[in-house]
């Protein structure tokens, strides 16, 4: 532990890449901490029976804080490092959870959610950076996808805690779950002390010996002279040195030729991830099922839990196959299917629904059409099953601007999350089923954009991604061959930085 991390843990790429995903799980905890109490009478009475606009504001306060946190990553991840920023995010979450648990009015609740949001913003932007910089390219997509899986687990675990506590009378029914959600953050902050810093960040800060030792522990069982370790070390050095010549670290770097296009792709994909309606279906699924005609608090909670279980299970194929199938096919097919299911939900709601009142709020609801109710519930389940994770943004940016670019793209996610979290409850109470047509159209637009503009990046090192974007094809991304950018040991040695011989070329080719 004199190194500042545990070398045995560092030697297992799956442990190194997956533990930080607890940071993503915090967002999942927050989603269920709200969705699980929307029908809780004790919650409603404590916070003045919030209407659609007030409830939207309460929910939106968390992504508002996350927007601030994601922008703060620009300074923190570059100055403090990836590891310490993740640790900091955990302790901020604890503070926010304490305030939420003790909240006696809307103002205190919103303050706690904003602080927790800052934590989620820091973690959601930093964890993918950390994972993409510390894991081998062959499994990078899989491990970064585990960030999405951790969110689904956070949603599921917190929801069942909320479900169990819903049988408790009084304010304990929501205060206990809000207090328990600080436990994963404590585990994250303490556990990250055992993990290494990103070697790419260390080299970028002239701490080359530390970076070499970490690479040795990660990929060479502690042997600094291992050929694979030396080759990767040289490759990172070359890339960092090249990027340093591109200019100082500033937001102006994001506007440079070759970078601006990637910033546009990263931010637009985060925008589409929100406009897809996925998080809205997570936050407000209880409203969706109420509108479908599913009555009874317990019945609605059980139906909601099925959706969250499916969310966890159907993320597994994406984790396993995202590096094999590629990002493009999964994103194109996923957005196409999500748009289809939303149009079905909207069509069924429009055909069989009518205006009514639930808890003194105007609600478009289906009554007396059991088949339509079941069809909407099934379409909602299939919609969630079609969602694909947000692996792409973390791996497309050059090292020199990666922290800033990821923070900007993630901030875009939280900006749209904030707007939609606030707007959807009033939307459902005014334009009703037409809301689903809006989100369905966004998914079809995303499908078209991804097909034409997003090149494939699966299986490449972060350095090799540079070659992909050097090909051009700004509006014909499907023309970029999946082998573009892949390097052999001969290619790296030809760049002339080290001489290790060629007897281990086969091993390096597997890495590349």
Coordinates of C-alpha atoms in Angstrom, one line a residue:
X1 CA 0.0 0.0 0.0
X2 CA 3.1 2.3 -0.1
X3 CA 2.1 2.9 -3.7
X4 CA -1.1 4.5 -2.6
X5 CA -3.1 1.6 -4.0
X6 CA -3.3 -2.2 -3.7
X7 CA -1.2 -3.8 -6.4
X8 CA -3.2 -7.1 -6.2
X9 CA -6.4 -5.3 -6.9
X10 CA -4.8 -3.3 -9.7
X11 CA -3.9 -6.5 -11.4
X12 CA -7.5 -7.4 -12.1
X13 CA -8.9 -5.2 -14.9
X14 CA -12.5 -6.1 -14.1
X15 CA -12.2 -5.1 -10.4
X16 CA -10.4 -1.9 -11.3
X17 CA -12.9 -1.0 -14.0
X18 CA -16.1 -1.9 -12.2
X19 CA -15.7 -0.7 -8.7
X20 CA -15.9 2.9 -9.6
X21 CA -19.3 2.1 -11.2
X22 CA -20.7 2.6 -7.7
X23 CA -20.6 6.3 -8.6
X24 CA -23.0 5.6 -11.4
X25 CA -25.2 3.7 -9.0
X26 CA -25.7 6.9 -7.0
X27 CA -27.8 8.3 -9.9
X28 CA -29.9 5.1 -9.9
X29 CA -30.5 5.5 -6.1
X30 CA -31.7 9.0 -6.7
X31 CA -34.2 8.0 -9.5
X32 CA -35.9 5.5 -7.2
X33 CA -35.7 7.7 -4.1
X34 CA -38.2 9.9 -6.0
X35 CA -40.2 7.5 -8.1
X36 CA -40.8 5.3 -5.1
X37 CA -42.5 8.1 -3.0
X38 CA -44.7 9.8 -5.6
X39 CA -47.7 7.8 -4.3
X40 CA -46.6 7.9 -0.7
X41 CA -49.2 9.8 1.5
X42 CA -46.7 10.5 4.2
X43 CA -44.3 12.1 1.7
X44 CA -47.2 14.1 0.2
X45 CA -48.4 15.4 3.5
X46 CA -44.9 16.3 4.8
X47 CA -44.1 18.4 1.7
X48 CA -47.5 20.0 1.2
X49 CA -49.0 17.8 -1.4
X50 CA -46.9 19.1 -4.3
X51 CA -48.8 19.5 -7.6
X52 CA -47.4 18.6 -11.0
X53 CA -45.2 21.7 -11.4
X54 CA -43.9 21.6 -7.8
X55 CA -43.2 17.9 -8.0
X56 CA -41.4 18.4 -11.3
X57 CA -39.2 21.1 -9.6
X58 CA -38.4 18.8 -6.7
X59 CA -37.3 16.0 -9.1
X60 CA -35.4 18.5 -11.3
X61 CA -33.4 19.9 -8.5
X62 CA -31.1 16.8 -8.6
X63 CA -30.1 17.2 -12.3
X64 CA -29.7 20.9 -11.7
X65 CA -27.0 20.1 -9.1
X66 CA -25.6 17.4 -11.5
X67 CA -25.2 20.1 -14.1
X68 CA -23.0 22.1 -11.7
X69 CA -21.0 19.0 -10.7
X70 CA -20.4 17.9 -14.3
X71 CA -19.0 21.4 -15.2
X72 CA -16.9 21.3 -12.0
X73 CA -15.2 18.2 -13.3
X74 CA -13.4 20.4 -15.8
X75 CA -11.2 21.8 -13.0
X76 CA -11.3 18.9 -10.5
X77 CA -10.5 15.9 -12.8
X78 CA -7.6 17.7 -14.4
X79 CA -6.2 19.1 -11.2
X80 CA -7.0 16.6 -8.5
X81 CA -7.0 13.5 -10.7
X82 CA -9.6 11.0 -11.6
X83 CA -9.3 9.0 -8.4
X84 CA -9.6 11.8 -5.9
X85 CA -12.5 13.4 -7.8
X86 CA -14.5 10.1 -7.5
X87 CA -13.7 9.9 -3.8
X88 CA -14.8 13.5 -3.3
X89 CA -18.1 12.8 -5.1
X90 CA -18.9 10.1 -2.6
X91 CA -18.6 12.3 0.5
X92 CA -20.6 15.1 -1.2
X93 CA -23.4 12.5 -1.7
X94 CA -23.3 11.6 2.0
X95 CA -24.0 15.3 2.9
X96 CA -26.9 15.5 0.4
X97 CA -28.4 12.3 1.7
X98 CA -28.3 13.6 5.3
X99 CA -30.1 16.7 4.3
X100 CA -32.8 14.8 2.4
X101 CA -33.3 12.4 5.2
X102 CA -33.8 15.2 7.7
X103 CA -35.9 17.4 5.4
X104 CA -38.9 19.0 7.0
X105 CA -40.0 21.2 4.0
X106 CA -39.6 21.5 0.3
X107 CA -36.7 24.0 0.6
X108 CA -34.6 21.6 2.7
X109 CA -35.4 18.7 0.4
X110 CA -34.4 20.6 -2.7
X111 CA -31.2 21.7 -1.0
X112 CA -30.3 18.1 -0.2
X113 CA -31.1 17.0 -3.7
X114 CA -29.0 19.7 -5.3
X115 CA -26.0 18.7 -3.2
X116 CA -26.6 15.1 -4.1
X117 CA -26.9 16.1 -7.7
X118 CA -23.4 17.8 -7.5
X119 CA -22.1 14.4 -6.4
X120 CA -23.8 12.6 -9.3
X121 CA -22.5 15.1 -11.8
X122 CA -18.9 14.7 -10.6
X123 CA -19.2 10.9 -10.6
X124 CA -21.1 10.5 -13.9
X125 CA -18.4 12.6 -15.8
X126 CA -15.3 11.2 -14.0
X127 CA -16.0 7.5 -13.7
X128 CA -16.2 6.9 -17.5
X129 CA -13.0 8.9 -18.0
X130 CA -11.3 6.8 -15.3
X131 CA -12.6 3.5 -16.8
X132 CA -11.6 4.4 -20.3
X133 CA -8.1 5.4 -19.3
X134 CA -7.3 2.5 -17.0
X135 CA -8.9 -0.6 -18.7
X136 CA -7.6 -2.6 -21.8
X137 CA -9.3 -1.6 -25.1
X138 CA -10.6 -5.2 -25.6
X139 CA -12.9 -4.8 -22.6
X140 CA -13.2 -1.1 -22.3
X141 CA -16.7 -0.9 -23.8
X142 CA -17.9 -3.7 -21.6
X143 CA -16.6 -2.0 -18.4
X144 CA -17.8 1.5 -19.3
X145 CA -21.2 -0.1 -20.0
X146 CA -21.2 -1.4 -16.5
X147 CA -21.6 2.2 -15.5
X148 CA -25.0 2.0 -17.0
X149 CA -25.6 -1.3 -15.3
X150 CA -24.7 0.1 -12.0
X151 CA -27.3 2.8 -12.5
X152 CA -30.0 0.1 -13.2
X153 CA -28.9 -1.7 -10.0
X154 CA -29.1 1.5 -8.0
X155 CA -32.6 2.0 -9.3
X156 CA -33.6 -1.5 -8.5
X157 CA -32.1 -1.8 -5.0
X158 CA -33.4 1.6 -3.9
X159 CA -36.8 0.9 -5.3
X160 CA -37.2 -2.4 -3.4
X161 CA -36.0 -0.6 -0.2
X162 CA -38.7 2.0 -0.9
X163 CA -41.2 -0.7 -1.6
X164 CA -40.5 -2.5 1.7
X165 CA -40.6 0.7 3.7
X166 CA -43.9 1.7 2.1
X167 CA -45.5 -0.7 4.6
X168 CA -44.3 1.5 7.4
X169 CA -46.7 4.1 8.6
X170 CA -45.5 7.7 8.8
X171 CA -42.4 9.6 7.7
X172 CA -40.1 6.7 8.3
X173 CA -41.5 5.2 5.1
X174 CA -39.4 7.6 3.1
X175 CA -36.8 8.9 5.5
X176 CA -35.2 5.4 6.1
X177 CA -34.6 4.8 2.4
X178 CA -33.2 8.3 1.9
X179 CA -30.8 7.7 4.8
X180 CA -29.7 4.2 3.7
X181 CA -28.6 5.6 0.3
X182 CA -25.5 7.1 1.8
X183 CA -24.0 3.6 2.5
X184 CA -22.9 2.9 -1.2
X185 CA -21.2 6.4 -1.3
X186 CA -19.2 5.7 1.9
X187 CA -18.1 2.3 0.4
X188 CA -17.1 4.1 -2.9
X189 CA -15.0 6.8 -1.2
X190 CA -13.2 4.4 1.2
X191 CA -12.8 1.7 -1.4
X192 CA -11.3 3.9 -4.1
X193 CA -8.3 4.4 -1.7
X194 CA -7.3 0.9 -2.8
X195 CA -7.3 1.7 -6.5
X196 CA -4.6 3.4 -8.7
X197 CA -4.8 6.7 -10.4
X198 CA -5.2 6.9 -14.2
X199 CA -1.7 6.4 -15.8
X200 CA -2.7 8.7 -18.6
X201 CA -3.4 11.5 -16.1
X202 CA -0.1 10.9 -14.3
X203 CA 1.9 11.1 -17.6
X204 CA 0.1 14.2 -18.5
X205 CA 1.3 15.7 -15.1
X206 CA 4.9 14.5 -15.6
X207 CA 4.6 11.7 -13.1
X208 CA 6.0 9.1 -15.5
X209 CA 7.5 6.7 -13.0
X210 CA 4.2 6.3 -11.1
X211 CA 2.4 5.8 -14.4
X212 CA 4.8 3.1 -15.5
X213 CA 4.5 1.3 -12.2
X214 CA 0.7 1.4 -12.4
X215 CA 0.8 0.1 -16.0
X216 CA 3.0 -2.7 -14.8
X217 CA 0.6 -3.6 -12.0
X218 CA -2.4 -3.4 -14.4
X219 CA -1.0 -5.3 -17.3
X220 CA 2.4 -6.9 -16.4
X221 CA 2.0 -8.4 -13.0
X222 CA 4.3 -5.7 -11.6
X223 CA 7.0 -6.1 -14.2
X224 CA 8.0 -2.7 -15.6
X225 CA 10.2 -4.3 -18.3
X226 CA 7.3 -6.4 -19.6
X227 CA 7.1 -5.7 -23.4
X228 CA 3.4 -5.1 -23.4
X229 CA 3.8 -2.6 -20.5
X230 CA 6.6 -0.8 -22.2
X231 CA 4.8 -0.6 -25.5
X232 CA 1.6 0.8 -23.9
X233 CA 3.7 3.2 -21.8
X234 CA 5.4 4.5 -25.0
X235 CA 2.2 4.8 -26.9
X236 CA 0.6 6.9 -24.1
X237 CA 3.7 9.1 -23.9
X238 CA 3.7 9.7 -27.7
X239 CA 0.0 10.6 -27.6
X240 CA 0.3 12.9 -24.6
X241 CA 3.3 14.7 -26.1
X242 CA 1.5 15.1 -29.4
X243 CA -1.6 16.6 -27.7
X244 CA 0.6 19.0 -25.7
X245 CA 1.7 20.6 -28.9
X246 CA -1.9 21.3 -29.7
X247 CA -2.1 24.1 -27.2
X248 CA -2.8 24.9 -23.5
X249 CA -5.6 23.3 -21.6
X250 CA -8.7 25.5 -22.1
X251 CA -12.2 25.5 -23.4
X252 CA -10.8 26.9 -26.7
X253 CA -9.3 23.4 -27.3
X254 CA -12.8 22.1 -27.7
X255 CA -13.2 24.4 -30.8
X256 CA -10.1 23.2 -32.6
X257 CA -10.4 21.3 -35.9
X258 CA -10.8 17.6 -35.3
X259 CA -12.0 18.1 -31.7
X260 CA -15.1 20.3 -32.3
X261 CA -16.7 17.5 -34.3
X262 CA -16.2 15.0 -31.5
X263 CA -17.5 17.4 -28.9
X264 CA -20.6 17.8 -31.1
X265 CA -21.0 14.0 -31.2
X266 CA -20.5 13.6 -27.5
X267 CA -22.9 16.3 -26.5
X268 CA -25.5 15.3 -29.0
X269 CA -25.5 11.7 -27.9
X270 CA -26.0 12.8 -24.3
X271 CA -28.8 15.0 -25.4
X272 CA -30.4 12.1 -27.3
X273 CA -30.1 9.9 -24.2
X274 CA -32.4 12.3 -22.3
X275 CA -34.7 13.1 -25.2
X276 CA -35.2 9.3 -25.7
X277 CA -37.4 9.6 -22.6
X278 CA -35.6 6.8 -20.7
X279 CA -35.0 8.7 -17.5
X280 CA -38.5 10.1 -17.6
X281 CA -39.9 6.5 -17.8
X282 CA -37.7 5.8 -14.7
X283 CA -38.7 8.9 -12.7
X284 CA -42.4 9.0 -13.6
X285 CA -43.3 5.4 -14.4
X286 CA -45.9 5.5 -11.7
X287 CA -47.7 8.3 -13.7
X288 CA -47.4 6.3 -16.9
X289 CA -49.0 3.3 -15.3
X290 CA -51.7 5.4 -13.6
X291 CA -52.6 6.8 -17.0
X292 CA -52.7 3.3 -18.4
X293 CA -55.4 2.5 -15.9
X294 CA -53.4 0.5 -13.4
X295 CA -55.1 1.2 -10.1
X296 CA -54.1 0.5 -6.5
X297 CA -50.8 1.7 -4.9
X298 CA -49.5 -1.8 -4.3
X299 CA -50.3 -3.0 -7.8
X300 CA -48.6 0.0 -9.3
X301 CA -45.5 -0.5 -7.2
X302 CA -45.2 -4.1 -8.2
X303 CA -45.6 -3.3 -11.9
X304 CA -42.9 -0.6 -11.5
X305 CA -40.6 -3.1 -9.9
X306 CA -40.9 -5.5 -12.9
X307 CA -39.8 -2.6 -15.2
X308 CA -36.7 -2.0 -13.0
X309 CA -35.8 -5.7 -12.9
X310 CA -36.0 -5.9 -16.7
X311 CA -33.9 -2.8 -16.9
X312 CA -31.1 -4.6 -14.9
X313 CA -31.4 -7.9 -16.8
X314 CA -31.5 -6.4 -20.4
X315 CA -28.4 -4.3 -19.7
X316 CA -26.4 -7.5 -19.4
X317 CA -26.4 -8.3 -23.2
X318 CA -25.1 -4.8 -23.9
X319 CA -22.3 -5.3 -21.4
X320 CA -21.3 -8.6 -22.9
X321 CA -21.6 -7.8 -26.6
X322 CA -21.0 -4.1 -27.0
X323 CA -17.3 -4.6 -27.9
X324 CA -18.3 -7.5 -30.3
X325 CA -21.3 -6.0 -32.0
X326 CA -20.1 -2.4 -31.9
X327 CA -21.5 0.9 -30.7
X328 CA -23.2 2.0 -33.9
X329 CA -25.6 -1.0 -34.5
X330 CA -26.7 -1.1 -30.9
X331 CA -27.4 2.7 -30.8
X332 CA -29.2 2.7 -34.2
X333 CA -31.4 -0.3 -33.4
X334 CA -32.0 0.8 -29.8
X335 CA -33.3 4.3 -30.7
X336 CA -35.4 2.9 -33.5
X337 CA -37.1 0.4 -31.2
X338 CA -37.6 3.0 -28.4
X339 CA -39.4 5.4 -30.8
X340 CA -41.6 2.5 -32.0
X341 CA -42.7 1.5 -28.5
X342 CA -43.4 5.1 -27.5
X343 CA -45.6 5.7 -30.5
X344 CA -47.5 2.6 -29.6
X345 CA -48.0 3.8 -26.0
X346 CA -49.2 7.2 -27.3
X347 CA -51.5 5.7 -29.8
X348 CA -53.1 3.4 -27.3
X349 CA -53.5 6.2 -24.8
X350 CA -55.0 8.5 -27.4
X351 CA -57.5 5.8 -28.6
X352 CA -58.8 4.5 -25.3
X353 CA -58.1 7.3 -22.8
X354 CA -60.0 10.3 -21.5
X355 CA -59.6 13.1 -19.0
X356 CA -60.1 12.3 -15.3
X357 CA -58.7 13.4 -12.0
X358 CA -56.2 11.6 -9.7
X359 CA -55.2 13.2 -6.4
X360 CA -56.9 16.4 -7.6
X361 CA -54.6 16.5 -10.6
X362 CA -56.0 16.3 -14.2
X363 CA -54.9 13.0 -15.7
X364 CA -55.4 11.3 -19.0
X365 CA -56.4 7.8 -18.0
X366 CA -57.7 4.6 -19.5
X367 CA -60.7 3.0 -17.8
X368 CA -62.6 -0.2 -18.7
X369 CA -60.1 -1.3 -21.4
X370 CA -58.0 -4.0 -19.7
X371 CA -56.3 -5.1 -22.9
X372 CA -55.1 -1.6 -23.7
X373 CA -53.8 -1.2 -20.1
X374 CA -51.8 -4.4 -20.4
X375 CA -50.5 -3.5 -23.8
X376 CA -49.2 -0.1 -22.6
X377 CA -47.5 -1.8 -19.6
X378 CA -45.8 -4.3 -22.0
X379 CA -44.7 -1.5 -24.4
X380 CA -43.2 0.3 -21.5
X381 CA -41.3 -2.8 -20.5
X382 CA -40.1 -3.3 -24.1
X383 CA -39.1 0.4 -24.3
X384 CA -36.8 0.0 -21.3
X385 CA -35.4 -3.2 -22.7
X386 CA -34.4 -1.4 -25.9
X387 CA -32.3 1.3 -24.2
X388 CA -28.5 1.2 -24.9
X389 CA -25.9 2.7 -22.6
X390 CA -23.8 5.9 -23.2
X391 CA -20.4 4.3 -23.7
X392 CA -19.5 6.5 -26.7
X393 CA -18.6 10.0 -25.3
X394 CA -15.8 8.9 -22.9
X395 CA -13.7 7.3 -25.6
X396 CA -13.8 9.7 -28.5
X397 CA -11.9 12.7 -27.1
X398 CA -8.1 13.3 -27.1
X399 CA -6.3 13.1 -23.8
X400 CA -5.6 16.8 -23.7
X401 CA -9.2 17.8 -23.7
X402 CA -10.8 14.6 -22.4
X403 CA -11.8 15.8 -18.9
X404 CA -13.2 19.1 -20.3
X405 CA -15.0 17.5 -23.2
X406 CA -16.6 14.7 -21.2
X407 CA -17.7 17.2 -18.6
X408 CA -19.3 19.4 -21.3
X409 CA -21.1 16.4 -22.9
X410 CA -22.2 15.1 -19.5
X411 CA -23.3 18.6 -18.5
X412 CA -25.5 18.5 -21.6
X413 CA -27.1 15.4 -20.4
X414 CA -27.9 17.0 -17.0
X415 CA -29.2 20.2 -18.7
X416 CA -31.7 18.2 -20.7
X417 CA -32.4 15.9 -17.7
X418 CA -33.2 19.0 -15.6
X419 CA -35.5 20.5 -18.2
X420 CA -37.4 17.3 -18.9
X421 CA -37.7 16.2 -15.3
X422 CA -39.5 19.5 -14.6
X423 CA -41.5 19.7 -17.8
X424 CA -42.9 16.2 -18.0
X425 CA -45.4 16.2 -15.0
X426 CA -47.1 19.4 -16.3
X427 CA -46.9 18.0 -19.8
X428 CA -48.7 14.8 -18.9
X429 CA -51.4 16.9 -17.1
X430 CA -51.9 19.2 -20.2
X431 CA -51.1 17.4 -23.5
X432 CA -51.3 13.9 -22.0
X433 CA -50.7 11.1 -24.6
X434 CA -49.1 13.5 -27.1
X435 CA -46.1 13.6 -24.8
X436 CA -45.2 10.1 -25.9
X437 CA -45.3 11.1 -29.6
X438 CA -42.8 13.9 -28.9
X439 CA -40.3 11.6 -27.3
X440 CA -40.9 8.9 -29.9
X441 CA -40.0 11.5 -32.6
X442 CA -36.8 12.4 -30.8
X443 CA -35.8 8.8 -30.9
X444 CA -36.3 8.5 -34.6
X445 CA -34.3 11.7 -35.1
X446 CA -31.5 10.3 -33.0
X447 CA -31.5 7.1 -35.0
X448 CA -30.9 9.1 -38.2
X449 CA -28.2 11.3 -36.7
X450 CA -26.3 8.3 -35.3
X451 CA -26.5 6.4 -38.6
X452 CA -25.0 9.2 -40.6
X453 CA -22.6 10.8 -38.2
X454 CA -21.3 8.4 -35.6
X455 CA -18.3 6.2 -36.6
X456 CA -17.6 2.9 -34.9
X457 CA -15.0 3.0 -32.1
X458 CA -15.3 -0.5 -30.6
X459 CA -12.1 -2.4 -29.8
X460 CA -9.7 0.5 -30.3
X461 CA -7.2 2.0 -27.9
X462 CA -7.9 5.6 -27.0
X463 CA -4.9 6.5 -29.1
X464 CA -6.1 4.6 -32.1
X465 CA -9.5 6.4 -32.1
X466 CA -7.5 9.4 -33.5
X467 CA -7.1 7.5 -36.7
X468 CA -10.8 6.9 -37.0
X469 CA -11.7 10.6 -37.0
X470 CA -8.8 11.4 -39.3
X471 CA -10.7 9.5 -42.0
X472 CA -13.3 12.3 -42.3
X473 CA -16.7 10.9 -43.4
X474 CA -18.5 13.5 -41.3
X475 CA -21.9 12.6 -42.7
X476 CA -21.1 9.1 -44.1
X477 CA -19.9 7.4 -40.9
X478 CA -20.9 4.0 -42.1
X479 CA -18.0 4.2 -44.6
X480 CA -15.4 4.0 -41.8
X481 CA -14.1 0.5 -41.8
X482 CA -13.9 -1.3 -38.4
X483 CA -10.2 -2.0 -39.0
X484 CA -9.2 1.6 -39.4
X485 CA -6.9 2.8 -36.7
X486 CA -5.9 -0.7 -35.4
X487 CA -2.1 -0.9 -34.9
X488 CA 0.3 -3.8 -34.6
X489 CA 3.5 -3.7 -32.6
X490 CA 5.4 -3.0 -35.8
X491 CA 3.3 0.2 -36.3
X492 CA 4.1 1.4 -32.8
X493 CA 7.8 0.6 -33.1
X494 CA 8.0 2.3 -36.5
X495 CA 7.1 5.5 -34.7
X496 CA 10.5 5.2 -33.2
X497 CA 10.2 5.6 -29.4
X498 CA 11.4 2.3 -28.0
X499 CA 13.1 -0.9 -29.1
X500 CA 11.9 -4.1 -27.5
X501 CA 12.3 -6.5 -30.4
X502 CA 9.5 -8.3 -32.2
X503 CA 9.2 -11.6 -30.4
X504 CA 6.1 -10.5 -28.5
X505 CA 4.3 -8.9 -31.4
X506 CA 1.5 -11.4 -31.2
X507 CA 0.7 -10.4 -27.6
X508 CA 0.6 -6.8 -28.4
X509 CA -1.5 -7.4 -31.5
X510 CA -4.1 -8.9 -29.2
X511 CA -4.1 -5.7 -27.1
X512 CA -4.3 -3.5 -30.2

